[in-house]
Coordinates of C-alpha atoms in Angstrom, one line a residue:
Chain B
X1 CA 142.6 84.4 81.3
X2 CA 139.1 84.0 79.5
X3 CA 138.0 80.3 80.1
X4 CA 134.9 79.1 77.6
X5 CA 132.5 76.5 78.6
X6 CA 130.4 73.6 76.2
X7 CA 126.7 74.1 77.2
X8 CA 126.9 77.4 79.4
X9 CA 124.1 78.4 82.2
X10 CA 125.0 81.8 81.0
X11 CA 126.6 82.8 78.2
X12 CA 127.6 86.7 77.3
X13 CA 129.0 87.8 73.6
X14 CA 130.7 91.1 72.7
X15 CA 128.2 92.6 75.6
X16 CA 128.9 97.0 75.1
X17 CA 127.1 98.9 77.6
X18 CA 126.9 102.7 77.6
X19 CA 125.2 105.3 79.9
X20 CA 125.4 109.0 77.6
X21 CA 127.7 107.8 75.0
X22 CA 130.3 106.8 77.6
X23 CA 130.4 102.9 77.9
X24 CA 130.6 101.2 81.2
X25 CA 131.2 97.7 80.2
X26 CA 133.4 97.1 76.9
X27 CA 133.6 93.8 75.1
X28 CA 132.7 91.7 77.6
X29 CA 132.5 88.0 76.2
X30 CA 132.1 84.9 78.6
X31 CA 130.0 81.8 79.8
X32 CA 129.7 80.3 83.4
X33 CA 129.4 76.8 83.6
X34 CA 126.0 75.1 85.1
X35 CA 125.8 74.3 89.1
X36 CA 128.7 77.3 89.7
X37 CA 128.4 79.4 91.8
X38 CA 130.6 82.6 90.2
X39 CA 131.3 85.7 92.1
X40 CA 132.0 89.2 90.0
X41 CA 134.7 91.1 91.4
X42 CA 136.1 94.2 90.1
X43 CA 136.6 97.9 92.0
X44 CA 133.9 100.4 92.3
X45 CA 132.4 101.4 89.2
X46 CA 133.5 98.5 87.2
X47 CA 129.8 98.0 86.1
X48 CA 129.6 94.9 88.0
X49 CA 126.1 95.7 88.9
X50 CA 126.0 97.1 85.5
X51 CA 126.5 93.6 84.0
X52 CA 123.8 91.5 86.1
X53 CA 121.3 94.6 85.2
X54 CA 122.4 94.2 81.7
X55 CA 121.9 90.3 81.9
X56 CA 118.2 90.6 83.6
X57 CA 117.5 93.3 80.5
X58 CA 117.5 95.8 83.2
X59 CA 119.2 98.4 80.9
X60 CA 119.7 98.8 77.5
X61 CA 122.9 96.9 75.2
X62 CA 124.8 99.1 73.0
X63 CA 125.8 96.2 71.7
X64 CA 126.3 91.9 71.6
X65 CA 123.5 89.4 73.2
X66 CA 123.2 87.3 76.6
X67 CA 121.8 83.7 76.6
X68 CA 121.0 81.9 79.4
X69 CA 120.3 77.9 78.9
X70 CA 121.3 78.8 75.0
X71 CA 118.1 80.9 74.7
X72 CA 117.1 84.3 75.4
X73 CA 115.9 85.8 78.5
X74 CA 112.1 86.0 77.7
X75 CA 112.0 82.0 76.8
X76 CA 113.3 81.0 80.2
X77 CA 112.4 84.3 82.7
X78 CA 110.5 81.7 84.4
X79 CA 113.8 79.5 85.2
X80 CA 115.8 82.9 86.3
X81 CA 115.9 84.5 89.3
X82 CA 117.4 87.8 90.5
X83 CA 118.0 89.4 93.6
X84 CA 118.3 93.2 93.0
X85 CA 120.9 95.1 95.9
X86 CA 119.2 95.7 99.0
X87 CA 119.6 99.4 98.9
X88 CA 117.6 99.5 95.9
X89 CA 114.0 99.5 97.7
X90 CA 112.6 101.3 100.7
X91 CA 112.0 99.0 103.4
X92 CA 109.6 101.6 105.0
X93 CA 107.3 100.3 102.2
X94 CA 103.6 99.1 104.3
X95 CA 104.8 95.4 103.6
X96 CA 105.2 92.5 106.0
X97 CA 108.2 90.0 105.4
X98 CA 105.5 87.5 103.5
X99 CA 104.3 89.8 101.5
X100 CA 107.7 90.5 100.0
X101 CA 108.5 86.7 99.9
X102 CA 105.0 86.0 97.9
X103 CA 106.4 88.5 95.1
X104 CA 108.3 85.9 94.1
X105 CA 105.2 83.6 93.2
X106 CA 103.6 86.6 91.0
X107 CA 105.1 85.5 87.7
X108 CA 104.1 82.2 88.2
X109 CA 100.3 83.2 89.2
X110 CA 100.0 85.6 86.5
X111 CA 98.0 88.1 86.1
X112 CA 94.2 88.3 87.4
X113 CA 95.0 85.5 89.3
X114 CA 95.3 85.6 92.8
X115 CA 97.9 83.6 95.0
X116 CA 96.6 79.9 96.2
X117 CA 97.7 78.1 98.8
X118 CA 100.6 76.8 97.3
X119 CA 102.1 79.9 96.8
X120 CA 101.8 80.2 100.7
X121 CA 103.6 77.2 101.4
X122 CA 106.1 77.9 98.6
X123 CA 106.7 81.5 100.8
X124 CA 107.1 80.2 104.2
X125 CA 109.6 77.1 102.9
X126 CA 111.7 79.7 101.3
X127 CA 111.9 81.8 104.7
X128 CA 112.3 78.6 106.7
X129 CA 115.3 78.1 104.2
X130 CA 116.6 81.9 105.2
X131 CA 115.5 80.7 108.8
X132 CA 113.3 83.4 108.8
X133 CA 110.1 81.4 109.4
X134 CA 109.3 83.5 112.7
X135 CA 109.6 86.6 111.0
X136 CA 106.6 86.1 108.7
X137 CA 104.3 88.8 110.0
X138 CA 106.8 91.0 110.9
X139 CA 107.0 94.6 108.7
X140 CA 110.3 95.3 106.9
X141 CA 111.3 97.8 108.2
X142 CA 111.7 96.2 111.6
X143 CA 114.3 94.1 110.1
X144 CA 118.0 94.1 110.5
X145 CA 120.0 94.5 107.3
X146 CA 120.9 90.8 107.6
X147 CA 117.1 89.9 107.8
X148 CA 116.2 92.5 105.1
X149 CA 118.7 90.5 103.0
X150 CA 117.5 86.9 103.8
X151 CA 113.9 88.1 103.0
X152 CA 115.2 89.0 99.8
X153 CA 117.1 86.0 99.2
X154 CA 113.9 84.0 100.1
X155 CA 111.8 85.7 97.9
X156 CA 114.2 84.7 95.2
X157 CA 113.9 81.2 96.2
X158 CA 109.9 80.9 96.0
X159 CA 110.6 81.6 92.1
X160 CA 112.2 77.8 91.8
X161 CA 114.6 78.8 89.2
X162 CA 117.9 77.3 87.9
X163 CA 119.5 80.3 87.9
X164 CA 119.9 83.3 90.2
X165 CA 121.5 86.6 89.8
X166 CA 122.2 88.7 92.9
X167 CA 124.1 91.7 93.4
X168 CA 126.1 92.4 96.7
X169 CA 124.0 89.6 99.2
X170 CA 126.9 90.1 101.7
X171 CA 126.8 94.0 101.8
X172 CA 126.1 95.2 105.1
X173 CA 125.3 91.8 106.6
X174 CA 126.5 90.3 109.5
X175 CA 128.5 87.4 109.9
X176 CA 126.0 84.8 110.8
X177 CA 123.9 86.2 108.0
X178 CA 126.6 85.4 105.5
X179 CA 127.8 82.2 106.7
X180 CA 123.9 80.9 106.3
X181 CA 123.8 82.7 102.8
X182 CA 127.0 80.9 101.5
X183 CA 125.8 77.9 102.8
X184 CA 122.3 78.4 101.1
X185 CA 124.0 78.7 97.5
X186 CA 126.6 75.8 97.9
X187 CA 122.9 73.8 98.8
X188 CA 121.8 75.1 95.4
X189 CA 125.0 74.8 93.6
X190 CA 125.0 71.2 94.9
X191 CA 121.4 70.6 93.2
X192 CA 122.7 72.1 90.1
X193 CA 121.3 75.6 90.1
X194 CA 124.0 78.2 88.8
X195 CA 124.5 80.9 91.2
X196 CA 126.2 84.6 89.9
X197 CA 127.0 86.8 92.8
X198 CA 128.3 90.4 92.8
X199 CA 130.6 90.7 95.6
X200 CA 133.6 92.9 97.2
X201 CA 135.4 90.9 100.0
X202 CA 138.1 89.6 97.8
X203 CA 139.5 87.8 101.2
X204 CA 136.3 85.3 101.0
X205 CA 136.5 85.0 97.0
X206 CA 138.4 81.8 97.4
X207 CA 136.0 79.9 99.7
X208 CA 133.1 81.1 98.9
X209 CA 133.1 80.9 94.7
X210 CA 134.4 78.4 92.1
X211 CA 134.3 80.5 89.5
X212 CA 135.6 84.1 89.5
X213 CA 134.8 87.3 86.7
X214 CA 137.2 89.9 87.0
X215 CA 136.1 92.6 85.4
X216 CA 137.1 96.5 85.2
X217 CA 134.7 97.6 82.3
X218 CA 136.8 95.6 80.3
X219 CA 136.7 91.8 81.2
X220 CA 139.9 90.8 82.8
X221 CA 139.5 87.0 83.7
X222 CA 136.8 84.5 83.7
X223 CA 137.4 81.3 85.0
X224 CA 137.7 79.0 88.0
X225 CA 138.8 80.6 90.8
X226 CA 142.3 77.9 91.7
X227 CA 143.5 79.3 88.0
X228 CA 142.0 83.1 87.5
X229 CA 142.3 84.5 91.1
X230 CA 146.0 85.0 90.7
X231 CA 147.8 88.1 92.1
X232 CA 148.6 89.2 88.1
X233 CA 145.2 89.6 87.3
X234 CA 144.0 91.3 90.2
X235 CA 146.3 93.7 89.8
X236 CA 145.5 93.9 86.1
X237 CA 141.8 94.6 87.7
X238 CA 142.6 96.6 90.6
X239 CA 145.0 98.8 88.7
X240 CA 147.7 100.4 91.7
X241 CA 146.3 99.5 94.5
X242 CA 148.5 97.4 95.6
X243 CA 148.9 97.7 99.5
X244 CA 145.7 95.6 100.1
X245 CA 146.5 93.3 97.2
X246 CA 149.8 92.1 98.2
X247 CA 148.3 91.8 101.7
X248 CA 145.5 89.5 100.0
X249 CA 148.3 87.8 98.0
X250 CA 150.6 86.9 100.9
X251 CA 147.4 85.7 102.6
X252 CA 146.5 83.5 99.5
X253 CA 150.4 82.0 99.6
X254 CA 149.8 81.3 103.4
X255 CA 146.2 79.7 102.3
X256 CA 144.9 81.0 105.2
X257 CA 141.5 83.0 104.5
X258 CA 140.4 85.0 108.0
X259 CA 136.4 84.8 108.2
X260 CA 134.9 88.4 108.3
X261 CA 134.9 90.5 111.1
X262 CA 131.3 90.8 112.3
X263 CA 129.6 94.5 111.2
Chain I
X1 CA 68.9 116.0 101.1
X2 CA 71.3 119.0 99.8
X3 CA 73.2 118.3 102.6
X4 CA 73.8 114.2 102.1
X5 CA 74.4 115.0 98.5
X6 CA 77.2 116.9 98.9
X7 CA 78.7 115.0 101.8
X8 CA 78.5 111.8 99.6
X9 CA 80.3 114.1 96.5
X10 CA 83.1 114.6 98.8
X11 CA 83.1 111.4 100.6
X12 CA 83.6 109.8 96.7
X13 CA 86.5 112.4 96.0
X14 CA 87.8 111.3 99.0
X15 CA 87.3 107.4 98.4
X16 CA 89.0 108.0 94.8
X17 CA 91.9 110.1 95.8
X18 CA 92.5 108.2 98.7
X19 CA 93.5 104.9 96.9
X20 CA 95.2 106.5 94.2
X21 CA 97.1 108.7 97.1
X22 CA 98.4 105.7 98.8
X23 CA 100.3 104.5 95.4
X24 CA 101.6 107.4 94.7
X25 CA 103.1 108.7 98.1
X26 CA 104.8 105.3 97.6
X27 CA 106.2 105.6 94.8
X28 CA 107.4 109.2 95.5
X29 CA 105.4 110.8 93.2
X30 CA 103.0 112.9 95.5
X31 CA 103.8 115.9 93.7
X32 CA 103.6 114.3 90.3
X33 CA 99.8 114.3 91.1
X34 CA 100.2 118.3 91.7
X35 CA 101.6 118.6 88.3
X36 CA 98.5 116.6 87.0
X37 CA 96.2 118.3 88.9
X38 CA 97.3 121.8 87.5
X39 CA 98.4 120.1 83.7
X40 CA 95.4 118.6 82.7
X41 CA 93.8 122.4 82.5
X42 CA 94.5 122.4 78.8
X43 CA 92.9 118.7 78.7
X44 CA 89.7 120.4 80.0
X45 CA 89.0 123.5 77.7
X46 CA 90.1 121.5 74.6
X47 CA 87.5 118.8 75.4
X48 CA 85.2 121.4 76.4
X49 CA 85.5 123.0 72.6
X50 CA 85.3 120.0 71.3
X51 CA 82.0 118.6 73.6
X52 CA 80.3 122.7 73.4
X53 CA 79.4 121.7 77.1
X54 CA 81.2 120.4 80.1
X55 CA 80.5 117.1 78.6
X56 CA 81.8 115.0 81.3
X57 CA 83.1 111.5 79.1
X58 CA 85.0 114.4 77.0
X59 CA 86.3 115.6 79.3
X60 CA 87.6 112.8 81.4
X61 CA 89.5 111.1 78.3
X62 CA 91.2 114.9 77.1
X63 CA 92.2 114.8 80.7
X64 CA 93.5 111.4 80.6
X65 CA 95.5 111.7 77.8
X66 CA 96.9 115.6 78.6
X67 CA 97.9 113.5 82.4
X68 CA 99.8 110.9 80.7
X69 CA 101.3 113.1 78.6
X70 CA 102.3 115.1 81.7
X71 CA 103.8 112.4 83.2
X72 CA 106.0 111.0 79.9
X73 CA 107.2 114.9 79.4
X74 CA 108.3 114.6 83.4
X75 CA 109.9 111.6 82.6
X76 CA 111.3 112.1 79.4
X77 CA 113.3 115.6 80.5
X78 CA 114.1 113.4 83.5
X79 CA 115.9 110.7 81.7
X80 CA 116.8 112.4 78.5
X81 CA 117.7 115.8 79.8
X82 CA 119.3 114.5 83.2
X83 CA 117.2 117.2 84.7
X84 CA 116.2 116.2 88.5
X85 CA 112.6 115.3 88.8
X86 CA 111.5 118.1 90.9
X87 CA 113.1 120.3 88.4
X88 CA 111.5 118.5 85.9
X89 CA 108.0 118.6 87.3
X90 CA 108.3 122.6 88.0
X91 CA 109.2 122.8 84.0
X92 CA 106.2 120.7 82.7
X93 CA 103.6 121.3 84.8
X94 CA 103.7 125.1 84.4
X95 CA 104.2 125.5 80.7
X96 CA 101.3 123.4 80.5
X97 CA 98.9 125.6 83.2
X98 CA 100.1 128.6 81.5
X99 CA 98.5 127.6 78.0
X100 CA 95.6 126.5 79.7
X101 CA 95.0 129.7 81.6
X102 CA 95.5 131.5 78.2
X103 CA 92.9 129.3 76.3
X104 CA 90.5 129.7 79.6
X105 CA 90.7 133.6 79.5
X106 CA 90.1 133.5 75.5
X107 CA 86.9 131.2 75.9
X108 CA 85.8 132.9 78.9
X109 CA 83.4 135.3 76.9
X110 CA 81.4 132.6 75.4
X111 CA 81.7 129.8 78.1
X112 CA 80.7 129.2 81.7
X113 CA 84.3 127.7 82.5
X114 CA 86.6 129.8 84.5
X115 CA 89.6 130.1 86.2
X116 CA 87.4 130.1 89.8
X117 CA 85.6 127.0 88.6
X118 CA 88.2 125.4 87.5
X119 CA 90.7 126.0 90.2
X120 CA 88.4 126.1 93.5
X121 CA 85.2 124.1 92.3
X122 CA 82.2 124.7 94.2
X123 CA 81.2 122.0 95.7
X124 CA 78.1 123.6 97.0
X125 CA 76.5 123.6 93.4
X126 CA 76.7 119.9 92.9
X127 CA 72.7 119.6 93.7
X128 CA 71.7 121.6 91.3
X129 CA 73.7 120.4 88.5
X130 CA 71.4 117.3 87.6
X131 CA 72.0 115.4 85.0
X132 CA 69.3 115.1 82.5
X133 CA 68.4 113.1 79.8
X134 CA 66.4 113.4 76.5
X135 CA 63.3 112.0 77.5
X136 CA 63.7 114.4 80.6
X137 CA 64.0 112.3 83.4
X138 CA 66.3 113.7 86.2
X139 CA 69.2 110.7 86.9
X140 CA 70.9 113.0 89.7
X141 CA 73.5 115.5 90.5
X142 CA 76.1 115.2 87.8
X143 CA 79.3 114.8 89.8
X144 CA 78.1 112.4 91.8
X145 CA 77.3 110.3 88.9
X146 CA 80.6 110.9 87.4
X147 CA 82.5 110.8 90.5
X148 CA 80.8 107.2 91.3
X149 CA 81.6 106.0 87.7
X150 CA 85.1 106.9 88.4
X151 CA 85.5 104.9 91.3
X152 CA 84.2 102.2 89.5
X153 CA 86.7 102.3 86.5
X154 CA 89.9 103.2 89.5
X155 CA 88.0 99.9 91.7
X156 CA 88.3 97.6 88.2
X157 CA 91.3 98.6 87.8
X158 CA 93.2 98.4 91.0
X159 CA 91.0 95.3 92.7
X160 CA 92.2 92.9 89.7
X161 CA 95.6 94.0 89.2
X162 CA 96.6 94.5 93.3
X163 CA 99.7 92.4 93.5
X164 CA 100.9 94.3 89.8
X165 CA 100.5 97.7 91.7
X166 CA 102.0 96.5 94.6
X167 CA 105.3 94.9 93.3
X168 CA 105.6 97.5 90.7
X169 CA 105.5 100.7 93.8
X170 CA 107.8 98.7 96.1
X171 CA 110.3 96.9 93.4
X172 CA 110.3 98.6 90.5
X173 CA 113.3 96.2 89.1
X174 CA 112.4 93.1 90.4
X175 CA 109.6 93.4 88.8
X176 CA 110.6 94.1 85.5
X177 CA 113.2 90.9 86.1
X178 CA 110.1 89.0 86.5
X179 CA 108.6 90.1 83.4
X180 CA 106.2 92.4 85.0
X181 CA 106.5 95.9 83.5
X182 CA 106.7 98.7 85.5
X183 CA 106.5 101.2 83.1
X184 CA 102.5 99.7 81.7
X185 CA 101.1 100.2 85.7
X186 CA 103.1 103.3 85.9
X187 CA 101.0 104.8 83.3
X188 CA 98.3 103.3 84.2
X189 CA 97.9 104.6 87.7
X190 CA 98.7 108.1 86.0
X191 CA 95.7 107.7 83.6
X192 CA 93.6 106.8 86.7
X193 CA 94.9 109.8 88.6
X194 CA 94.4 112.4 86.0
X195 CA 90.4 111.1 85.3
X196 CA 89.9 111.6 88.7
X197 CA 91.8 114.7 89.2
X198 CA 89.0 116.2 86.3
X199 CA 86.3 114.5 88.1
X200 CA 86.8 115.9 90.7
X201 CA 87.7 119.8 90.3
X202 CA 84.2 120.9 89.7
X203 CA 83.5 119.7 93.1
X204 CA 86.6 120.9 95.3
X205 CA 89.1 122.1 92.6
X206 CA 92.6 121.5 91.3
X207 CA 94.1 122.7 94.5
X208 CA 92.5 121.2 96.7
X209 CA 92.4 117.5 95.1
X210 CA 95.7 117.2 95.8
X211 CA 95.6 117.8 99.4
X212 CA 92.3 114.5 99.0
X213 CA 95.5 112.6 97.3
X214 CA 98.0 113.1 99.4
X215 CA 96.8 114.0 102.8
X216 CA 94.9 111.5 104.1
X217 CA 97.3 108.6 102.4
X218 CA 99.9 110.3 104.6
X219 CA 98.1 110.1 107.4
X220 CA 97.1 106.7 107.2
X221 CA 101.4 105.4 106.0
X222 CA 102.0 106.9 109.6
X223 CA 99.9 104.1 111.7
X224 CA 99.8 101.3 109.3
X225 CA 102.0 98.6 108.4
X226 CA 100.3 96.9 105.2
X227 CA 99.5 98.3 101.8
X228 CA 96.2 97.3 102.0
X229 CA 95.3 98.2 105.7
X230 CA 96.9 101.6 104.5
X231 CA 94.6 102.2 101.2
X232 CA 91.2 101.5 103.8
X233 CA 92.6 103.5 106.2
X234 CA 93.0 106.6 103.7
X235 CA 89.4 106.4 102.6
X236 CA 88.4 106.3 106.3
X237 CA 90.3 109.4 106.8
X238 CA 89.1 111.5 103.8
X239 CA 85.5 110.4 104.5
X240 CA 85.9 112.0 108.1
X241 CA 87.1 115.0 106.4
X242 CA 84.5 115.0 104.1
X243 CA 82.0 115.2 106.8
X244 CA 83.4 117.0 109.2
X245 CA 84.6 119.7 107.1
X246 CA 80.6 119.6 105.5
X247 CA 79.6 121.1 109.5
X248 CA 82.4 123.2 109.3
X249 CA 81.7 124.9 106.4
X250 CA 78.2 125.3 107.6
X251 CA 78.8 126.7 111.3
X252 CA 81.4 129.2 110.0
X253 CA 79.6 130.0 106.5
X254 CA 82.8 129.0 104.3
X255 CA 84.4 127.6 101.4
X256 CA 83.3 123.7 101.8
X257 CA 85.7 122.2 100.2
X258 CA 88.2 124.0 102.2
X259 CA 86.8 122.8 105.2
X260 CA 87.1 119.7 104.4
X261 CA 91.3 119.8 103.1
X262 CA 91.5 121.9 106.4
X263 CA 90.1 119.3 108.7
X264 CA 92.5 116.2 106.7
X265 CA 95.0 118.8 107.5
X266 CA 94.0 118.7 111.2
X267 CA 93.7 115.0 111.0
X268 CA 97.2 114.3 110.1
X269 CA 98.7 117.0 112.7
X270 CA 96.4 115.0 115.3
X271 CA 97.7 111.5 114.6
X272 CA 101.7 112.9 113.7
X273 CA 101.3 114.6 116.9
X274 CA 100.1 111.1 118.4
X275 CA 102.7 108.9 116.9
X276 CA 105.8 111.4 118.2
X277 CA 104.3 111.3 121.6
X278 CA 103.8 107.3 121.4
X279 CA 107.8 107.2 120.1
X280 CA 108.7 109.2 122.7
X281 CA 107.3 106.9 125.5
X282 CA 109.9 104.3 127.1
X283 CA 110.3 101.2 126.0
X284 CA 108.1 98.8 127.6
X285 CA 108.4 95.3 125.2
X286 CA 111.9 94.0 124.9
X287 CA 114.0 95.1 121.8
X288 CA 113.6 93.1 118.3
X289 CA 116.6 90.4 118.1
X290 CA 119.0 90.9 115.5
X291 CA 118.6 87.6 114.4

């Protein structure tokens, strides 16, 4: 179930990627509509990471092209934002929380240039956006994973892009943290930014996204979520693990979708 | 006079090292800079044939270029070769010490560069080593003129392009997802760190720079929480070594540059020692809230 869109946010053709020969995502050939906000969900190894990094030209394509806005990447970097996994960066780093937030203002200052004023109040909206805006001095590492999350989510936001790429926001976050996250993106999905979210709790898939990638190297479905997040295709994605999916099916016939217990 | 002269030659290594230091020990790459420090040996005695003396411009730029090419072989039998980095920096850094001790010990009849010099420096000779020009005008102790032309090209390069160097050692990715490319600082701050690794080994040595690189940067990452606070910090640190380890060196009649890696040594034991007894006080302020 591969759904097309007319004038895409995204739009991936024939994308092959390969690490040593051995290709981690095959094929894959889809476009997100603009103002979504579309979650990837796959199993472990998928290369759902794989194809945001491969999106942000992060890692090299074996083969096919990504456009975003119908051009490519280095026309509109400026209107693209990512947020990278939160384990990807030591947060013993000599930083304090607005100094991580400001890195999202350095493309926009450019180079030689230092950061104005604006770029200051640009920073501390963002974090009163997170609600982070008495954490501002604060080091990062004297943050909770939430925090450390929000801070990266804010520093995302001071780049005022249309469209955001982030892998695994909810990982290791607790449950207050991802109720304001969730409501963050529908805000931006609502002002018709385009939201792409890697994500593993396939129990929140259908409240939290409108429009679901299934993917398992290959591409599996790509649609919204009320027609592609069927029990078929996630076990076409999940291949035999079927004790939690039936679980998650019955609780998709009941529509009942229990909120997260808090980590 | 001798005295200030060579306190200010180490207090400059120290300056120099210590701002490089405090990128690289974030980045994880503190032994890359041992691997420099020890590669760029070839670098020298090439430039050296090619300049007939120690010509210093030379010899920083064959040093330059033999540390970046260091640092692209490291990285190149990292990636390519799915060696681990360590691994990788053992294998490189070796081979290319190895042909420079051989070249050394075949120029060594017919050159006043040895493996001594070129591995402990002697810091103590700095004075007398004047730079002189043509009309025969002394312009002052050559390292200290190289050293302090050094810190002016690591200061013009780090002072404009500060956020760069900062995003690019904490966020590697985001950065390049900016547009920002990691891989042009990356080199960068490994040219800057192999011209001051040769500037500096006629004064303390290819050893011992390492321990101006890493040491005091280490020190100061225990008791700071901001890049920059950290970089000043570093220099502060070094320049107390430099000093101190001067008086050392003069009470006991030793190696000075010694001295001086012996007392940042000290200096970081002191304030490790500090922090672990500060930790292991009770808590006094209420905990930071989870949210």
């Amino acid at each position: 179930m591969i759904e097309q869109v007319q004038n895409p946010a995204l739009e991936i053709h024939d994308l092959t990627v390969s690490y040593d020969k051995k290709p981690v995502l095959w094929g894959i050939d889809l476009s997100v509509p603009k103002g979504a906000i579309a979650g990837i969900v796959g199993p472990n190894g998928a290369g759902k990471s794989t194809l945001i990094k491969s999106v942000m030209g992060l890692v090299p394509l074996s083969s096919g092209y990504v456009k975003i806005f119908d051009e490519e990447l280095n026309t509109v970097r400026k209107r693209v934002s990512y947020v990278p996994q939160r384990e990807s960066v030591d947060w013993d780093f000599p930083a304090s929380v607005l100094d991580v937030v400001m890195m999202g203002r350095y493309s926009k200052v450019g180079l030689m240039r230092r950061l104005r004023k604006a770029d200051l109040e640009a920073a501390r909206y963002a974090l009163q956006q997170v609600g982070m805006e008495k954490f501002e001095k604060r080091q990062i590492s004297q943050l909770s994973g939430g925090q450390q999350q929000r801070v990266f989510l804010a520093r995302a936001l001071t780049q005022q892009a249309d469209i955001y790429f982030m892998d695994e926001p909810f990982a290791g976050v607790d449950a207050a943290t991802e109720k304001a996250i969730i409501q963050l993106l529908k805000e931006m999905a609502s002002q018709g930014k385009t939201v792409i979210v890697v994500h593993h709790d396939l129990q929140s898939v259908a409240t939290y996204f409108d429009w679901i990638i299934m993917l398992n190297l290959r591409l599996v479905a790509s649609g919204p979520t009320e027609k592609a997040f069927s029990q078929e295709l996630l076990e076409e994605t999940y291949g035999g693990k079927l004790t939690l999916l039936t679980e998650v099916g019955e609780l998709m016939k009941k529509g009942q979708y229990p909120t997260r217990e808090k980590q | 006079m001798n005295d200030l002269i060579i306190i200010v030659t180490g207090s400059l290594v120290a300056i120099c090292c210590g701002i490089l230091g405090c990128f690289l020990i974030l980045r994880k790459m503190a032994m890359v800079s041992d691997a420099i420090s020890h590669a760029v040996l070839p670098g020298i005695v090439i430039a050296f044939m090619l300049g007939s003396d120690l010509d210093s411009i030379w010899m920083l730029v064959g040093a330059g270029l033999v540390g970046v090419f260091t640092t692209f072989l490291i990285e190149f039998f990292h990636r390519q070769g799915k060696l681990q980095t360590d691994a990788s920096i053992g294998v490189t850094f070796t081979w290319l010490f190895a042909i420079g001790v051989i070249m050394v010990s075949y120029y060594a009849g017919d050159a006043h560069i040895d493996q001594d010099c070129v591995l402990y420096g002697e810091i103590a000779y700095v004075p007398i080593d004047p730079i002189i020009t043509d009309s025969g005008s002394v312009l002052g102790p050559k390292a200290l003129i190289v050293l302090s032309i050094v810190l002016l090209v690591i200061l013009a390069v780090i002072l404009p392009f500060y956020k760069e160097f900062f995003l690019t050692s904490f966020d590697p990715a985001y950065a390049a997802a900016i547009g920002i490319s990691a891989t042009i600082w990356h080199y960068l701050l490994m040219s800057l760190v192999s011209i001051t690794t040769v500037a500096s080994f006629e004064s303390v040595g290819a050893i011992l720079v390492v321990a101006f690189l890493i040491v005091p940067p280490a020190t100061a990452y225990l008791i700071t929480t901001r890049l920059h606070h950290m970089i000043g910090l570093s220099c502060v640190f070094g320049i107390l070594a430099a000093i101190l380890g001067y008086y050392i060196a003069y009470w006991i009649d030793g190696s000075i540059a010694g001295a001086m890696a012996t007392v940042a040594g000290l200096n970081f034991g002191f304030v490790f020692g500090w922090t672990q007894i500060k930790k292991a006080r009770p808590v006094t302020s209420p905990p930071i809230s989870q949210d």
